[in-house]
Each structure stands twice: as structure tokens, then as C-alpha cells.
Coordinates of C-alpha atoms in Angstrom, one line a residue:
M20 CA 49.4 108.6 6.7
I21 CA 52.0 111.2 5.6
L22 CA 50.5 113.8 7.9
T23 CA 50.5 111.4 10.9
S24 CA 54.1 110.4 10.2
Y25 CA 55.1 114.1 10.0
I26 CA 53.4 115.1 13.3
F27 CA 54.7 111.9 15.0
K28 CA 58.3 112.7 14.1
Q29 CA 58.0 116.3 15.3
T30 CA 56.3 115.3 18.5
L31 CA 58.8 112.5 19.2
K32 CA 61.7 114.9 18.9
S33 CA 60.0 117.4 21.3
V34 CA 59.3 114.6 23.8
F35 CA 62.9 113.4 23.6
V36 CA 64.3 116.9 24.2
S37 CA 61.9 117.6 27.0
T38 CA 62.6 114.3 28.8
C39 CA 66.3 115.0 28.5
V40 CA 65.8 118.5 30.1
F41 CA 63.8 116.9 33.0
L42 CA 66.4 114.3 33.4
G43 CA 69.1 116.9 33.6
V44 CA 67.2 118.8 36.3
I45 CA 66.7 115.7 38.3
W46 CA 70.3 114.7 37.9
L47 CA 71.6 118.0 39.1
S48 CA 69.2 118.0 42.1
Q49 CA 70.1 114.4 43.1
S50 CA 73.8 114.2 42.3
F51 CA 75.0 116.4 45.2
R52 CA 74.8 113.6 47.7
S53 CA 76.7 111.3 45.4
I54 CA 79.4 113.9 44.8
K55 CA 79.7 114.4 48.6
L56 CA 80.1 110.7 49.1
I57 CA 82.7 110.4 46.3
I58 CA 84.7 113.3 47.8
E59 CA 84.6 112.1 51.4
K60 CA 85.6 108.5 50.5
G61 CA 88.1 109.5 47.9
A62 CA 86.5 107.3 45.2
H63 CA 87.0 107.6 41.5
L64 CA 85.0 109.9 39.2
F65 CA 83.9 106.8 37.3
D66 CA 82.0 105.7 40.4
F67 CA 80.0 108.9 40.3
F68 CA 79.0 108.3 36.7
L69 CA 78.2 104.7 37.5
L70 CA 75.9 105.8 40.4
S71 CA 74.2 108.2 38.0
F72 CA 73.8 105.4 35.4
F73 CA 72.2 103.1 37.9
S74 CA 69.9 105.9 39.0
L75 CA 68.7 106.6 35.5
P76 CA 65.7 104.2 35.4
S77 CA 64.2 105.6 38.6
W78 CA 64.7 109.2 37.2
L79 CA 63.1 108.2 33.9
I80 CA 59.9 107.0 35.7
I81 CA 59.5 110.6 36.9
A82 CA 60.9 112.5 33.9
L83 CA 59.3 110.5 31.0
P84 CA 55.6 111.3 31.8
F85 CA 56.3 115.0 32.2
G86 CA 58.6 115.0 29.2
T87 CA 55.8 113.4 27.2
F88 CA 53.4 116.1 28.4
A89 CA 55.8 119.0 27.7
G90 CA 56.9 117.6 24.3
C91 CA 53.3 117.1 23.1
M92 CA 52.3 120.5 24.2
I93 CA 55.3 122.2 22.6
S94 CA 54.8 120.3 19.3
Y95 CA 51.0 120.9 19.0
L96 CA 51.2 124.5 20.1
K97 CA 53.7 125.1 17.3
L98 CA 51.3 123.5 14.9
Q99 CA 48.6 125.8 16.2
N100 CA 50.7 128.9 16.0
D101 CA 51.6 128.0 12.4
K102 CA 47.8 127.6 11.7
E103 CA 48.4 124.0 10.6
I104 CA 45.8 122.7 13.0
I105 CA 43.2 125.2 11.6
V106 CA 44.0 123.9 8.0
M107 CA 43.7 120.3 9.1
K108 CA 40.3 121.0 10.8
S109 CA 39.2 122.9 7.6
A110 CA 40.1 119.8 5.6
G111 CA 37.7 117.8 7.7
I112 CA 40.2 115.9 9.9
S113 CA 38.7 115.2 13.3
P114 CA 40.5 116.2 16.6
F115 CA 41.0 112.5 17.4
K116 CA 42.9 111.9 14.1
I117 CA 44.9 115.0 14.7
S118 CA 45.9 113.8 18.2
K119 CA 46.7 110.3 16.9
P120 CA 50.5 110.9 16.5
A121 CA 50.7 112.3 20.0
L122 CA 48.8 109.3 21.4
L123 CA 51.2 107.0 19.6
V124 CA 54.1 108.8 21.2
A125 CA 52.4 108.5 24.6
L126 CA 51.8 104.8 24.0
V127 CA 55.6 104.3 23.3
S128 CA 56.3 106.2 26.5
S129 CA 53.9 104.0 28.4
I130 CA 55.5 100.8 27.1
I131 CA 59.0 102.1 28.0
L132 CA 57.7 102.9 31.6
F133 CA 56.2 99.4 31.9
V134 CA 59.5 97.8 30.9
I135 CA 61.6 100.0 33.2
S136 CA 59.3 99.7 36.3
H137 CA 58.9 95.9 36.0
F138 CA 62.2 94.6 34.6
I139 CA 65.0 97.3 34.7
L140 CA 64.4 99.3 37.9
P141 CA 64.7 96.4 40.4
K142 CA 68.1 95.4 39.0
T143 CA 69.6 98.8 38.5
Y144 CA 68.4 100.2 41.8
T145 CA 69.9 97.2 43.6
N146 CA 73.2 97.8 41.8
F147 CA 73.0 101.5 42.8
K148 CA 72.5 100.7 46.5
E149 CA 75.2 98.1 46.5
L150 CA 77.7 100.4 44.9
Q151 CA 76.7 103.2 47.2
D152 CA 77.1 100.9 50.2
N153 CA 80.5 99.7 49.0
I154 CA 81.8 103.2 48.5
R155 CA 80.5 104.3 51.9
N156 CA 82.2 101.4 53.6
S157 CA 85.3 101.3 51.5
E158 CA 88.8 101.7 52.8
Q159 CA 90.0 104.2 50.2
K160 CA 93.2 106.2 50.5
I161 CA 92.6 108.9 53.2
I162 CA 92.5 112.4 51.8
L163 CA 93.7 115.1 54.0
R164 CA 91.8 118.4 53.5
D165 CA 92.1 121.9 55.0
N166 CA 90.1 122.8 58.1
V167 CA 88.3 119.5 58.3
F168 CA 88.2 117.0 61.3
I169 CA 88.9 113.5 59.9
N170 CA 88.3 110.4 61.9
I171 CA 91.2 108.1 61.0
N172 CA 89.7 105.4 63.1
K173 CA 87.4 105.2 66.2
Y174 CA 90.2 106.3 68.5
Q175 CA 92.1 109.0 66.5
T176 CA 91.0 112.3 65.0
I177 CA 93.2 114.6 62.9
F178 CA 92.8 118.3 61.9
I179 CA 95.0 120.1 59.4
G180 CA 94.9 123.9 59.1
K181 CA 96.5 123.8 55.7
V182 CA 97.7 121.1 53.3
N183 CA 100.5 122.2 50.9
K184 CA 102.1 120.4 48.0
N185 CA 103.8 117.0 48.7
N186 CA 101.7 116.5 51.8
V187 CA 103.5 119.3 53.7
L188 CA 101.1 120.3 56.6
E189 CA 100.6 123.3 58.7
E190 CA 98.8 123.8 62.1
I191 CA 98.3 120.1 63.0
F192 CA 96.1 118.8 65.8
I193 CA 95.6 115.2 66.7
Q194 CA 93.5 113.7 69.4
D195 CA 94.4 110.1 70.4
K196 CA 92.1 107.9 72.7
T197 CA 93.9 104.7 72.1
D198 CA 94.9 104.4 75.7
S199 CA 91.8 104.2 77.9
L200 CA 93.6 105.8 80.8
Y201 CA 94.9 108.8 79.0
L202 CA 93.7 111.3 76.5
V203 CA 96.7 112.4 74.3
E204 CA 96.6 115.5 72.2
Y205 CA 99.3 116.7 69.8
F206 CA 99.7 120.3 68.6
S207 CA 102.3 121.2 65.9
K208 CA 103.0 124.2 63.7
S209 CA 104.1 122.1 60.8
G210 CA 104.9 118.6 59.6
Y211 CA 104.7 116.2 56.7
V212 CA 102.9 112.9 56.1
N213 CA 103.3 109.7 54.2
I214 CA 100.1 107.6 53.7
E215 CA 100.5 103.9 52.9
D216 CA 99.0 101.0 54.9
T217 CA 99.7 103.2 57.9
I218 CA 99.9 107.0 58.2
N219 CA 103.5 108.1 59.1
L220 CA 103.2 111.6 60.4
T221 CA 106.2 113.7 61.3
M222 CA 105.5 116.8 63.4
I223 CA 107.9 119.7 63.8
K224 CA 108.0 122.1 66.8
G225 CA 105.0 121.0 68.7
T226 CA 103.5 120.0 72.0
R227 CA 102.2 116.7 73.4
V228 CA 99.6 116.9 76.1
S229 CA 98.7 113.7 78.0
T230 CA 95.7 114.0 80.4
D231 CA 94.5 111.3 82.8
K232 CA 91.0 110.6 84.0
K233 CA 91.5 113.0 87.0
G234 CA 92.3 115.9 84.7
R235 CA 96.0 116.0 85.5
S236 CA 98.1 116.8 82.4
T237 CA 101.7 116.2 81.4
I238 CA 103.1 118.5 78.8
L239 CA 106.0 117.7 76.5
N240 CA 107.5 120.1 74.0
F241 CA 109.3 118.5 71.0
D242 CA 111.3 119.6 68.0
N243 CA 110.4 116.5 66.0
Y244 CA 107.9 113.8 66.8
N245 CA 107.1 110.7 64.6
L246 CA 103.6 109.2 65.0
K247 CA 102.2 106.2 63.2
I248 CA 98.4 106.2 62.9
Q249 CA 96.8 102.9 61.9
K250 CA 93.8 103.0 59.6
D251 CA 90.7 101.2 60.8
E252 CA 90.8 97.8 59.1
N253 CA 88.1 96.3 61.3
K254 CA 85.4 98.7 60.3
S255 CA 82.1 96.9 60.8
L256 CA 79.8 96.9 57.8
S257 CA 76.2 97.8 58.6
N258 CA 73.5 95.6 57.2
R259 CA 71.9 97.4 54.3
V260 CA 68.2 97.9 54.3
V261 CA 66.6 96.7 51.1
E262 CA 64.3 99.3 49.6
Y263 CA 61.0 98.8 47.8
N264 CA 62.5 99.8 44.4
E265 CA 64.8 96.7 44.6
Y266 CA 61.9 94.3 44.5
S267 CA 60.0 93.2 41.4
F268 CA 56.2 93.4 41.2
F269 CA 55.7 89.7 42.2
E270 CA 58.3 90.0 45.0
L271 CA 56.4 93.0 46.4
I272 CA 53.2 91.0 46.3
K273 CA 54.9 88.1 48.1
K274 CA 56.4 90.5 50.7
A275 CA 53.0 92.1 51.3
D276 CA 51.6 88.7 52.2
E277 CA 54.5 88.0 54.6
K278 CA 54.6 91.4 56.3
F279 CA 51.3 92.4 57.6
A280 CA 52.6 95.7 59.2
N281 CA 53.6 97.0 55.8
H282 CA 50.9 95.2 53.8
G283 CA 49.4 98.4 52.4
K284 CA 52.6 100.1 51.5
L285 CA 54.0 97.0 49.7
L286 CA 50.7 96.6 47.7
A287 CA 50.6 100.3 46.8
E288 CA 54.2 100.2 45.6
A289 CA 53.6 97.0 43.6
H290 CA 50.6 98.3 41.8
T291 CA 52.2 101.7 41.1
R292 CA 54.4 99.7 38.7
N293 CA 51.3 99.1 36.7
T294 CA 49.4 102.4 37.1
V295 CA 52.5 104.5 36.1
I296 CA 51.8 103.5 32.4
F297 CA 48.6 105.5 32.4
M298 CA 50.5 108.8 33.1
P299 CA 51.8 109.6 29.6
I300 CA 48.5 108.8 27.9
V301 CA 46.4 110.7 30.4
F302 CA 48.8 113.7 30.2
T303 CA 48.7 113.7 26.4
L304 CA 44.9 113.4 26.2
I305 CA 44.6 116.4 28.6
V306 CA 47.0 118.4 26.3
M307 CA 45.0 117.4 23.2
L308 CA 41.7 118.4 24.7
I309 CA 43.0 121.8 25.6
I310 CA 45.0 122.6 22.5
L311 CA 42.5 121.3 19.9
N312 CA 39.8 123.6 21.4
D313 CA 38.1 125.6 18.7
N314 CA 39.0 129.0 20.3
Y315 CA 42.3 130.5 19.2
S316 CA 44.2 133.7 20.1
R317 CA 47.6 134.6 21.5
L318 CA 46.0 135.2 24.9
M319 CA 44.1 131.9 24.6
T320 CA 47.4 130.0 24.1
T321 CA 48.7 131.4 27.4
Y322 CA 45.6 130.3 29.1
K323 CA 45.8 126.9 27.6
K324 CA 49.3 126.3 28.8
S325 CA 48.4 127.4 32.4
F326 CA 45.2 125.4 32.4
A327 CA 47.0 122.2 31.1
I328 CA 49.8 122.5 33.7
G329 CA 47.2 123.1 36.4
L330 CA 45.2 119.9 35.4
I331 CA 48.4 117.9 35.3
F332 CA 49.4 119.1 38.7
I333 CA 46.0 118.3 40.2
F334 CA 45.9 114.8 38.5
Q335 CA 49.4 113.9 39.8
S336 CA 48.6 115.2 43.3
L337 CA 45.5 113.0 43.4
V338 CA 47.4 110.0 42.3
I339 CA 50.0 110.5 45.1
I340 CA 47.2 111.1 47.7
L341 CA 45.4 107.9 46.5
K342 CA 48.6 105.9 46.7
N343 CA 49.3 107.1 50.3
A344 CA 45.7 106.3 51.2
V345 CA 46.1 102.7 50.2
H346 CA 49.0 102.4 52.7
N347 CA 46.4 102.6 55.5
D348 CA 43.3 101.2 53.7
I349 CA 43.9 98.5 51.1
S350 CA 40.2 98.5 50.1
L351 CA 41.0 101.7 48.1
L352 CA 43.4 99.7 45.9
P353 CA 41.0 99.4 43.0
L354 CA 40.8 103.2 42.8
M355 CA 44.5 103.2 41.8
Y356 CA 43.3 101.7 38.5
L357 CA 39.8 103.1 38.3
F358 CA 40.9 106.8 38.7
P359 CA 43.3 107.1 35.8
T360 CA 41.2 104.7 33.7
S361 CA 38.1 106.9 34.2
I362 CA 40.0 110.0 33.3
L363 CA 41.4 108.3 30.2
V364 CA 38.0 107.2 29.1
L365 CA 36.5 110.6 29.8
C366 CA 39.2 112.3 27.7
F367 CA 38.6 110.0 24.8
I368 CA 34.9 110.7 24.9
L369 CA 35.4 114.5 25.0
L370 CA 37.9 114.3 22.2
N371 CA 35.7 112.1 20.0
K372 CA 32.5 114.2 20.7
K373 CA 34.4 117.4 19.9
I374 CA 33.1 119.0 23.1
N375 CA 34.5 122.5 23.6
L376 CA 35.9 122.7 27.2
F377 CA 36.2 126.5 27.0
K378 CA 32.8 127.3 25.5
R379 CA 31.4 128.5 28.8
L380 CA 34.6 129.9 30.2
S381 CA 35.2 133.6 29.9
F382 CA 38.7 133.3 28.2

């Protein structure tokens, strides 16, 4: 009991750290689009962190199985390198009992995944999409930036060569299509702007060019020109498409019965909420089978790491392929459960029978 508790705590710490690392990598790779949206719409930094928070459950579904795999491998390789596993085997402790703490950690991960995929993910992902949609369609304060064309509304576009302090502008260009009969363009060397409900722009030493539909232009040079630009208050909000992650398991099943065209996709997505719980346990059993092998050497440890990662990659690829196959043929749906279950049972048998996977391999 003491030994199990000791290994359990060490493994749990390693799994936690590994999962945080995977989450960090996913966060960095996925946050660029959110940052771009926040900058373009002039939203608050708090909105960015709120978007990240709402995305956390969907990231955890990816990160937690691999974090469990990495954490268990790191923890047990450390035990192996410190010769603790050899001592435990010499004391007559079976490989299954040695792997029991890791399996308990994997079971905890599976329970967390089940709760997230069935209860937390639909709500948080809906909140994420709604917040993202609100930011995208919000009427935030317009931010003028250097060397960027900004569509103030559907008729007027502005370009600023340089934005100085206190909204002092240089190299101003404005294109105005408000009048359907004329295309009006403004060029100015400098100016300043005041942005409230309307944009009050004062241009200094510039040119106004008005061009009719026949291409005839009227040119007016000015020393000062005041222009009021109205922000688009009647921006039409597009209907948001509800994604599969926003539905619960039973909602997906119900939708599958209603939408025959997406019947396979909806069923595959629904049952993925269940099959995802197998991942941490299967990954952990694969690690235990490889690490608790009787052969030991520094070179062997390297082979074990590579072999374990390779098996995990193959297993995960087959799961994805099987899920995509169900999209087109729902008769394959039972295989989504049978495949991970059969791997799980096979690993348990191999671990209990103390079968040496590397006995006939030339490692």
C-alpha cells in the first residue's frame, strides 16, 4: 500500500506537469487567431483570456491522454533508471501490481475526460463561439493603425501612412462611395482625427478627386477639409453555425435521427464522447508493457521510448481513421468500441502473463 501510494503520487505529478506542457503548446498554437481577432476589433485583453478559458475543455480532451502517456512514461523510466523496478521484481511483486498506480492515474484521467466531454464541453464551447461571434460583430472603438486599409463602413475606406501621438495622422487616403454617381477620393499630407459616435477627420493640405461613372474627374485642392465619417451602425449579424462540440451526447443522437445527410458524422461524434475515455488507459497499458519488460540497458531505454511513441501514434491514427470511416458507413460504429476494448484486454493479458514483448526482437 505504501509503495502504491508513493508511485501514485510521483506519477500523478508527472502527468500533471506533462498535461500542462501539452496544454501550453496547444494554447500557443491556437491563440494566434484569437489574438488577431482581439486586435482587429479593439476588444479587451480580458476577452482573450476568456476565450482561452472557454477553449480549455476542448484542449484538455487532446492534451490529457497524451499528458497521461508522457507522465507515466517519465515516472516509470525514472523508477527503472534508479533500479527501483528491479528491486520490486526481485521482491516478487508482479508487473501488474507495479503498474497499478499508473493505471489508477489513467482511470482518474478517463473519468475527467468523461465528465468534460459529456457535461462541460458543450457548455463552454457554446460560450466560446458566442463570445467569439460577439467580438467579431461588435462595434468597438475603431483603432487606426499604420499602413492598414480599414473599412469604416461598406462605403468608406481609410488608409493612414503613419499614426502619431494624440491621433495626429500623416499620409491620409480616403475612398468614399456614398454617392452612387461619384467616386470621391481624398489625399492629404497630414491631419488629425477625433473618434466618438462619428469620426471627425480634419485634413490639411490635400486634394479631393471626384470621378463620375464616365471617368471624368473634378480635382479640388484644399488647405483644410473637415470630413465626418459615420460608423456602420446597421451591420448585419450573420447567423452563427452551431458546431458539433456544442451539442451533448443525446442531442447529437437526436440530430443524427433528424439529419440523414450527416447521420454518420453525428453518430461518430456522439460516440467519440464515450470512446475517448479509453485513451489514457490504453496509452498507460502500452507504456507499462514496454517499460516493465525484463530487458534493461541504456540503449534499451531509448528503444522503449521510441517504440512506445510509435505504438501510440499508430493507435491514435487508427482511431481517427475508424471515426472517419463511420461517417460514410455506420455499420462500422461498433468497431469504435471494439477496437480500443480489444487493445485494452490484450494489454491486460500480456501484462498479467508476464509475456516479454522484446524477447524475439534484436534490441
